PDB file of C-alpha atoms in Angstrom:
ATOM      1  CA  LEU P   1     -10.965  49.001   9.378  1.00 97.00           C
ATOM      2  CA  LEU P   2      -9.861  52.581  10.111  1.00 98.00           C
ATOM      3  CA  ASP P   3     -12.064  55.127  11.881  1.00 98.00           C
ATOM      4  CA  LYS P   4     -10.891  58.686  12.501  1.00 96.00           C
ATOM      5  CA  ALA P   5     -13.485  60.149  14.882  1.00 96.00           C
ATOM      6  CA  GLY P   6     -16.888  59.833  16.532  1.00 97.00           C
ATOM      7  CA  ASN P   7     -18.517  57.740  19.222  1.00 98.00           C
ATOM      8  CA  ASP P   8     -18.779  54.372  17.526  1.00 98.00           C
ATOM      9  CA  ASP P   9     -20.555  51.108  18.244  1.00 98.00           C
ATOM     10  CA  TYR P  10     -18.846  47.959  16.973  1.00 98.00           C
ATOM     11  CA  ARG P  11     -20.785  44.719  17.138  1.00 98.00           C
ATOM     12  CA  THR P  12     -19.859  41.215  16.007  1.00 98.00           C
ATOM     13  CA  ALA P  13     -20.858  37.698  16.981  1.00 98.00           C
ATOM     14  CA  LEU P  14     -17.580  36.008  16.031  1.00 98.00           C
ATOM     15  CA  LEU P  15     -14.156  36.688  14.487  1.00 98.00           C
ATOM     16  CA  GLY P  16     -14.154  40.467  14.114  1.00 98.00           C
ATOM     17  CA  GLN P  17     -12.766  43.744  15.431  1.00 98.00           C
ATOM     18  CA  GLY P  18      -9.158  42.902  14.599  1.00 98.00           C
ATOM     19  CA  ALA P  19      -9.090  39.104  14.269  1.00 98.00           C
ATOM     20  CA  GLY P  20      -6.408  37.234  12.338  1.00 98.00           C
ATOM     21  CA  GLY P  21      -6.921  33.632  11.306  1.00 98.00           C
ATOM     22  CA  PRO P  22      -4.421  31.286   9.591  1.00 97.00           C
ATOM     23  CA  LEU P  23      -2.118  33.255   7.259  1.00 94.00           C
ATOM     24  CA  GLY P  24      -4.267  36.320   8.049  1.00 98.00           C
ATOM     25  CA  PHE P  25      -3.875  39.788   9.522  1.00 98.00           C
ATOM     26  CA  GLY P  26      -6.862  41.690  10.928  1.00 98.00           C
ATOM     27  CA  LEU P  27      -6.753  45.300  12.162  1.00 98.00           C
ATOM     28  CA  LEU P  28      -9.294  47.676  13.685  1.00 98.00           C
ATOM     29  CA  ASP P  29      -7.861  51.161  14.364  1.00 98.00           C
ATOM     30  CA  ASP P  30     -10.163  53.767  15.922  1.00 98.00           C
ATOM     31  CA  LEU P  31      -8.418  57.098  16.467  1.00 97.00           C
ATOM     32  CA  ALA P  32     -10.856  58.957  18.744  1.00 97.00           C
ATOM     33  CA  GLY P  33     -14.238  58.931  20.455  1.00 98.00           C
ATOM     34  CA  ASN P  34     -16.085  57.175  23.261  1.00 98.00           C
ATOM     35  CA  ASP P  35     -16.511  53.797  21.633  1.00 98.00           C
ATOM     36  CA  HIS P  36     -18.338  50.586  22.466  1.00 98.00           C
ATOM     37  CA  TYR P  37     -16.976  47.220  21.386  1.00 98.00           C
ATOM     38  CA  TYR P  38     -19.190  44.127  21.589  1.00 98.00           C
ATOM     39  CA  ALA P  39     -18.129  40.622  20.504  1.00 98.00           C
ATOM     40  CA  GLY P  40     -19.990  37.364  21.095  1.00 98.00           C
ATOM     41  CA  GLY P  41     -23.415  36.624  22.569  1.00 98.00           C
ATOM     42  CA  LYS P  42     -24.511  34.112  19.947  1.00 98.00           C
ATOM     43  CA  TYR P  43     -22.443  30.953  19.472  1.00 98.00           C
ATOM     44  CA  PRO P  44     -22.096  28.617  22.507  1.00 96.00           C
ATOM     45  CA  ASP P  45     -18.600  27.841  23.750  1.00 96.00           C
ATOM     46  CA  GLY P  46     -17.131  24.349  23.589  1.00 92.00           C
ATOM     47  CA  TYR P  47     -16.709  23.824  27.346  1.00 95.00           C
ATOM     48  CA  ASP P  48     -19.165  21.668  29.271  1.00 94.00           C
ATOM     49  CA  ASP P  49     -17.955  22.802  32.697  1.00 95.00           C
ATOM     50  CA  THR P  50     -18.506  26.573  32.290  1.00 96.00           C
ATOM     51  CA  PRO P  51     -21.260  28.685  30.733  1.00 97.00           C
ATOM     52  CA  GLY P  52     -20.699  31.289  28.054  1.00 97.00           C
ATOM     53  CA  TYR P  53     -20.315  32.087  24.364  1.00 98.00           C
ATOM     54  CA  ASN P  54     -17.458  32.267  21.891  1.00 98.00           C
ATOM     55  CA  GLY P  55     -16.140  35.624  20.684  1.00 98.00           C
ATOM     56  CA  TRP P  56     -12.656  35.224  19.123  1.00 98.00           C
ATOM     57  CA  SER P  57     -12.392  38.986  18.516  1.00 98.00           C
ATOM     58  CA  GLN P  58     -10.893  42.332  19.575  1.00 98.00           C
ATOM     59  CA  GLY P  59      -7.216  41.951  18.750  1.00 98.00           C
ATOM     60  CA  ALA P  60      -7.215  38.157  18.578  1.00 98.00           C
ATOM     61  CA  GLY P  61      -4.794  35.921  16.714  1.00 98.00           C
ATOM     62  CA  VAL P  62      -6.604  32.646  16.095  1.00 98.00           C
ATOM     63  CA  GLY P  63      -5.533  29.212  14.928  1.00 97.00           C
ATOM     64  CA  PRO P  64      -7.684  26.063  14.926  1.00 96.00           C
ATOM     65  CA  ARG P  65      -5.769  23.864  17.365  1.00 95.00           C
ATOM     66  CA  GLY P  66      -3.814  21.067  15.726  1.00 93.00           C
ATOM     67  CA  VAL P  67      -4.980  22.066  12.244  1.00 96.00           C
ATOM     68  CA  ALA P  68      -3.395  25.380  11.186  1.00 97.00           C
ATOM     69  CA  ASN P  69      -1.235  28.020  12.818  1.00 97.00           C
ATOM     70  CA  GLY P  70      -3.007  31.260  13.669  1.00 97.00           C
ATOM     71  CA  GLY P  71      -2.517  34.748  12.309  1.00 98.00           C
ATOM     72  CA  ILE P  72      -2.184  38.223  13.776  1.00 98.00           C
ATOM     73  CA  GLY P  73      -5.076  40.255  15.190  1.00 98.00           C
ATOM     74  CA  VAL P  74      -4.733  43.901  16.255  1.00 98.00           C
ATOM     75  CA  LEU P  75      -7.132  46.334  17.955  1.00 98.00           C
ATOM     76  CA  LEU P  76      -6.002  49.940  18.469  1.00 98.00           C
ATOM     77  CA  ASP P  77      -8.069  52.693  20.089  1.00 98.00           C
ATOM     78  CA  GLY P  78      -6.643  56.208  20.161  1.00 96.00           C
ATOM     79  CA  GLY P  79      -8.566  57.703  23.052  1.00 90.00           C
ATOM     80  CA  GLY P  80     -11.916  58.275  24.712  1.00 96.00           C
ATOM     81  CA  ASP P  81     -13.797  56.505  27.463  1.00 98.00           C
ATOM     82  CA  ASP P  82     -14.395  53.124  25.877  1.00 98.00           C
ATOM     83  CA  VAL P  83     -16.344  50.034  26.863  1.00 98.00           C
ATOM     84  CA  TYR P  84     -15.181  46.578  25.817  1.00 98.00           C
ATOM     85  CA  GLU P  85     -17.363  43.520  26.303  1.00 98.00           C
ATOM     86  CA  ALA P  86     -16.396  40.215  24.739  1.00 98.00           C
ATOM     87  CA  ASP P  87     -16.892  36.505  25.192  1.00 98.00           C
ATOM     88  CA  TYR P  88     -14.388  33.623  25.189  1.00 98.00           C
ATOM     89  CA  PHE P  89     -11.021  33.987  23.431  1.00 98.00           C
ATOM     90  CA  SER P  90     -11.072  37.750  22.964  1.00 98.00           C
ATOM     91  CA  HIS P  91      -9.230  41.030  23.600  1.00 98.00           C
ATOM     92  CA  GLY P  92      -5.451  40.980  23.320  1.00 98.00           C
ATOM     93  CA  ALA P  93      -5.591  37.250  22.745  1.00 98.00           C
ATOM     94  CA  GLY P  94      -3.352  34.679  21.076  1.00 98.00           C
ATOM     95  CA  TYR P  95      -4.334  31.044  20.512  1.00 98.00           C
ATOM     96  CA  TRP P  96      -2.348  28.303  18.761  1.00 98.00           C
ATOM     97  CA  PHE P  97       0.825  29.747  17.198  1.00 98.00           C
ATOM     98  CA  ALA P  98      -0.798  33.174  16.861  1.00 98.00           C
ATOM     99  CA  LEU P  99      -0.372  36.760  18.034  1.00 98.00           C
ATOM    100  CA  GLY P 100      -3.091  39.006  19.473  1.00 98.00           C
ATOM    101  CA  PHE P 101      -2.512  42.653  20.350  1.00 98.00           C
ATOM    102  CA  ALA P 102      -4.832  45.276  21.851  1.00 98.00           C
ATOM    103  CA  ARG P 103      -3.837  48.807  22.858  1.00 98.00           C
ATOM    104  CA  ASP P 104      -5.883  51.745  24.158  1.00 98.00           C
ATOM    105  CA  PHE P 105      -4.021  55.049  24.204  1.00 98.00           C
ATOM    106  CA  GLY P 106      -6.193  57.019  26.629  1.00 96.00           C
ATOM    107  CA  GLY P 107      -9.448  57.488  28.509  1.00 97.00           C
ATOM    108  CA  ASP P 108     -11.226  55.780  31.385  1.00 98.00           C
ATOM    109  CA  ASP P 109     -11.904  52.393  29.850  1.00 98.00           C
ATOM    110  CA  GLN P 110     -14.053  49.500  31.003  1.00 98.00           C
ATOM    111  CA  ARG P 111     -13.258  45.922  30.108  1.00 98.00           C
ATOM    112  CA  VAL P 112     -16.383  44.436  31.636  1.00 98.00           C
ATOM    113  CA  GLY P 113     -15.776  40.782  30.774  1.00 97.00           C
ATOM    114  CA  SER P 114     -18.402  38.754  28.954  1.00 98.00           C
ATOM    115  CA  THR P 115     -21.167  40.336  26.902  1.00 98.00           C
ATOM    116  CA  ARG P 116     -24.018  41.720  28.982  1.00 98.00           C
ATOM    117  CA  THR P 117     -26.795  40.880  26.517  1.00 98.00           C
ATOM    118  CA  ALA P 118     -27.320  38.347  23.754  1.00 98.00           C
ATOM    119  CA  PHE P 119     -26.186  39.327  20.259  1.00 98.00           C
ATOM    120  CA  ASP P 120     -29.719  40.287  19.246  1.00 97.00           C
ATOM    121  CA  GLY P 121     -29.977  42.635  22.236  1.00 97.00           C
ATOM    122  CA  GLY P 122     -32.151  40.326  24.304  1.00 98.00           C
ATOM    123  CA  GLU P 123     -31.407  38.423  27.476  1.00 97.00           C
ATOM    124  CA  ARG P 124     -28.486  35.982  27.422  1.00 97.00           C
ATOM    125  CA  ALA P 125     -29.423  32.301  27.455  1.00 96.00           C
ATOM    126  CA  GLU P 126     -26.100  31.566  29.150  1.00 95.00           C
ATOM    127  CA  LYS P 127     -24.920  32.947  32.484  1.00 96.00           C
ATOM    128  CA  ARG P 128     -22.307  35.694  32.148  1.00 97.00           C
ATOM    129  CA  PHE P 129     -18.865  34.099  32.305  1.00 97.00           C
ATOM    130  CA  LEU P 130     -15.576  34.963  30.602  1.00 97.00           C
ATOM    131  CA  ARG P 131     -13.017  32.239  29.966  1.00 97.00           C
ATOM    132  CA  TRP P 132      -9.897  33.145  27.989  1.00 97.00           C
ATOM    133  CA  GLY P 133      -9.922  36.906  27.521  1.00 96.00           C
ATOM    134  CA  ILE P 134      -8.456  40.329  28.352  1.00 98.00           C
ATOM    135  CA  GLY P 135      -4.792  39.614  27.670  1.00 97.00           C
ATOM    136  CA  PHE P 136      -3.931  35.929  27.285  1.00 96.00           C
ATOM    137  CA  GLY P 137      -1.733  33.542  25.320  1.00 97.00           C
ATOM    138  CA  CYS P 138      -2.480  29.844  24.953  1.00 97.00           C
ATOM    139  CA  HIS P 139      -0.732  26.966  23.140  1.00 97.00           C
ATOM    140  CA  TYR P 140       2.482  28.473  21.747  1.00 97.00           C
ATOM    141  CA  ALA P 141       0.846  31.861  21.236  1.00 98.00           C
ATOM    142  CA  ALA P 142       1.266  35.424  22.482  1.00 98.00           C
ATOM    143  CA  GLY P 143      -1.265  37.951  23.699  1.00 98.00           C
ATOM    144  CA  TYR P 144      -0.462  41.573  24.533  1.00 98.00           C
ATOM    145  CA  LEU P 145      -2.739  44.164  26.125  1.00 98.00           C
ATOM    146  CA  ILE P 146      -1.509  47.717  26.729  1.00 98.00           C
ATOM    147  CA  ASP P 147      -3.414  50.685  28.151  1.00 98.00           C
ATOM    148  CA  ASP P 148      -1.545  53.991  28.229  1.00 98.00           C
ATOM    149  CA  ALA P 149      -3.670  56.183  30.519  1.00 98.00           C
ATOM    150  CA  GLY P 150      -6.917  56.588  32.452  1.00 98.00           C
ATOM    151  CA  ASN P 151      -8.713  54.959  35.337  1.00 98.00           C
ATOM    152  CA  ASP P 152      -9.478  51.568  33.863  1.00 98.00           C
ATOM    153  CA  GLU P 153     -11.332  48.403  34.797  1.00 98.00           C
ATOM    154  CA  TYR P 154     -10.452  44.807  33.902  1.00 98.00           C
ATOM    155  CA  LEU P 155     -12.987  42.114  34.837  1.00 98.00           C
ATOM    156  CA  GLY P 156     -13.158  38.393  34.091  1.00 96.00           C
ATOM    157  CA  GLU P 157     -13.737  34.978  35.613  1.00 96.00           C
ATOM    158  CA  HIS P 158     -11.314  32.281  34.432  1.00 96.00           C
ATOM    159  CA  ALA P 159      -8.034  32.231  32.464  1.00 95.00           C
ATOM    160  CA  CYS P 160      -8.108  35.938  31.778  1.00 96.00           C
ATOM    161  CA  VAL P 161      -6.772  39.386  32.795  1.00 97.00           C
ATOM    162  CA  GLY P 162      -3.136  38.593  32.019  1.00 97.00           C
ATOM    163  CA  PHE P 163      -3.132  34.792  31.799  1.00 97.00           C
ATOM    164  CA  ASN P 164      -0.834  32.349  30.040  1.00 96.00           C
ATOM    165  CA  TRP P 165      -1.095  28.630  29.402  1.00 96.00           C
ATOM    166  CA  ASP P 166       1.185  26.148  27.641  1.00 96.00           C
ATOM    167  CA  ILE P 167       4.434  27.625  26.354  1.00 96.00           C
ATOM    168  CA  GLY P 168       3.144  31.071  25.438  1.00 95.00           C
ATOM    169  CA  ILE P 169       3.785  34.702  26.287  1.00 97.00           C
ATOM    170  CA  THR P 170       1.356  37.192  27.802  1.00 97.00           C
ATOM    171  CA  ALA P 171       1.835  40.829  28.777  1.00 98.00           C
ATOM    172  CA  LEU P 172      -0.754  43.043  30.465  1.00 98.00           C
ATOM    173  CA  ILE P 173       0.635  46.555  30.812  1.00 98.00           C
ATOM    174  CA  ASP P 174      -1.229  49.572  32.194  1.00 98.00           C
ATOM    175  CA  LEU P 175       0.997  52.634  32.257  1.00 98.00           C
ATOM    176  CA  ALA P 176      -1.031  55.098  34.355  1.00 98.00           C
ATOM    177  CA  GLY P 177      -4.230  55.686  36.321  1.00 98.00           C
ATOM    178  CA  ASN P 178      -6.131  54.234  39.254  1.00 98.00           C
ATOM    179  CA  ASP P 179      -7.125  50.865  37.897  1.00 98.00           C
ATOM    180  CA  ARG P 180      -9.155  47.864  39.024  1.00 98.00           C
ATOM    181  CA  TYR P 181      -8.234  44.282  38.139  1.00 98.00           C
ATOM    182  CA  GLN P 182     -10.391  41.283  38.994  1.00 96.00           C
ATOM    183  CA  ALA P 183     -10.209  37.668  37.827  1.00 94.00           C
ATOM    184  CA  GLY P 184     -11.204  34.439  39.502  1.00 89.00           C
ATOM    185  CA  SER P 185      -8.034  32.671  38.387  1.00 83.00           C
ATOM    186  CA  GLY P 186      -5.729  35.503  39.475  1.00 77.00           C
ATOM    187  CA  VAL P 187      -4.318  38.500  37.664  1.00 93.00           C
ATOM    188  CA  GLY P 188      -0.986  37.979  35.898  1.00 94.00           C
ATOM    189  CA  ALA P 189      -0.984  34.177  36.142  1.00 95.00           C
ATOM    190  CA  CYS P 190       1.034  31.616  34.215  1.00 94.00           C
ATOM    191  CA  PHE P 191       1.009  27.813  33.956  1.00 94.00           C
ATOM    192  CA  ASN P 192       2.756  25.062  31.959  1.00 94.00           C
ATOM    193  CA  SER P 193       6.069  26.635  30.969  1.00 93.00           C
ATOM    194  CA  GLY P 194       4.876  30.033  29.761  1.00 92.00           C
ATOM    195  CA  LEU P 195       5.691  33.620  30.647  1.00 96.00           C
ATOM    196  CA  THR P 196       3.328  36.302  31.942  1.00 97.00           C
ATOM    197  CA  VAL P 197       4.253  39.931  32.584  1.00 97.00           C
ATOM    198  CA  PHE P 198       1.822  42.087  34.565  1.00 97.00           C
ATOM    199  CA  PHE P 199       2.864  45.715  34.950  1.00 98.00           C
ATOM    200  CA  ASP P 200       0.883  48.573  36.500  1.00 97.00           C
ATOM    201  CA  GLY P 201       2.533  51.994  36.226  1.00 94.00           C
TER     202      GLY P 201
END
């Protein structure tokens, strides 16, 4: 999906906005505009101990664990003041032998964590909570999130905002601006023989 200009609204419940499944490559490239990206808000997550929904979107490489290796998912945004909201397993995200890559080239961007409304626009049935998102790699996978400029915001609850688990690689790189990072599990964290790089320019 290539978009050259305009203030766009992207909305998906699952597996969109640059998602790559097994043997797949997904790309969303938006060159300009103040854009809004929404992913999730419909399908419950598989965790009993935390609330939330699944998203699997926004530059996400996805593989069904133990079944098939994941693909490559890429989200590129050329500029503008953008808002990203996404539920579990989204935004510069790699899961199970996969690669996820998200890059925003400019603007004051907001990565607000989980979706603020349900997919249909109504009130969420689940409490807002983001697990696995905003730059993460999990289970032999890699997730990269790069933001080139602007005063940006990165918000999440658990296993997100530059997080790696189980022999993967994660990089969260913000090259310029006065930025805010907040995650309950810590920003730039790594566990179980992985590698996380957190760089703020």
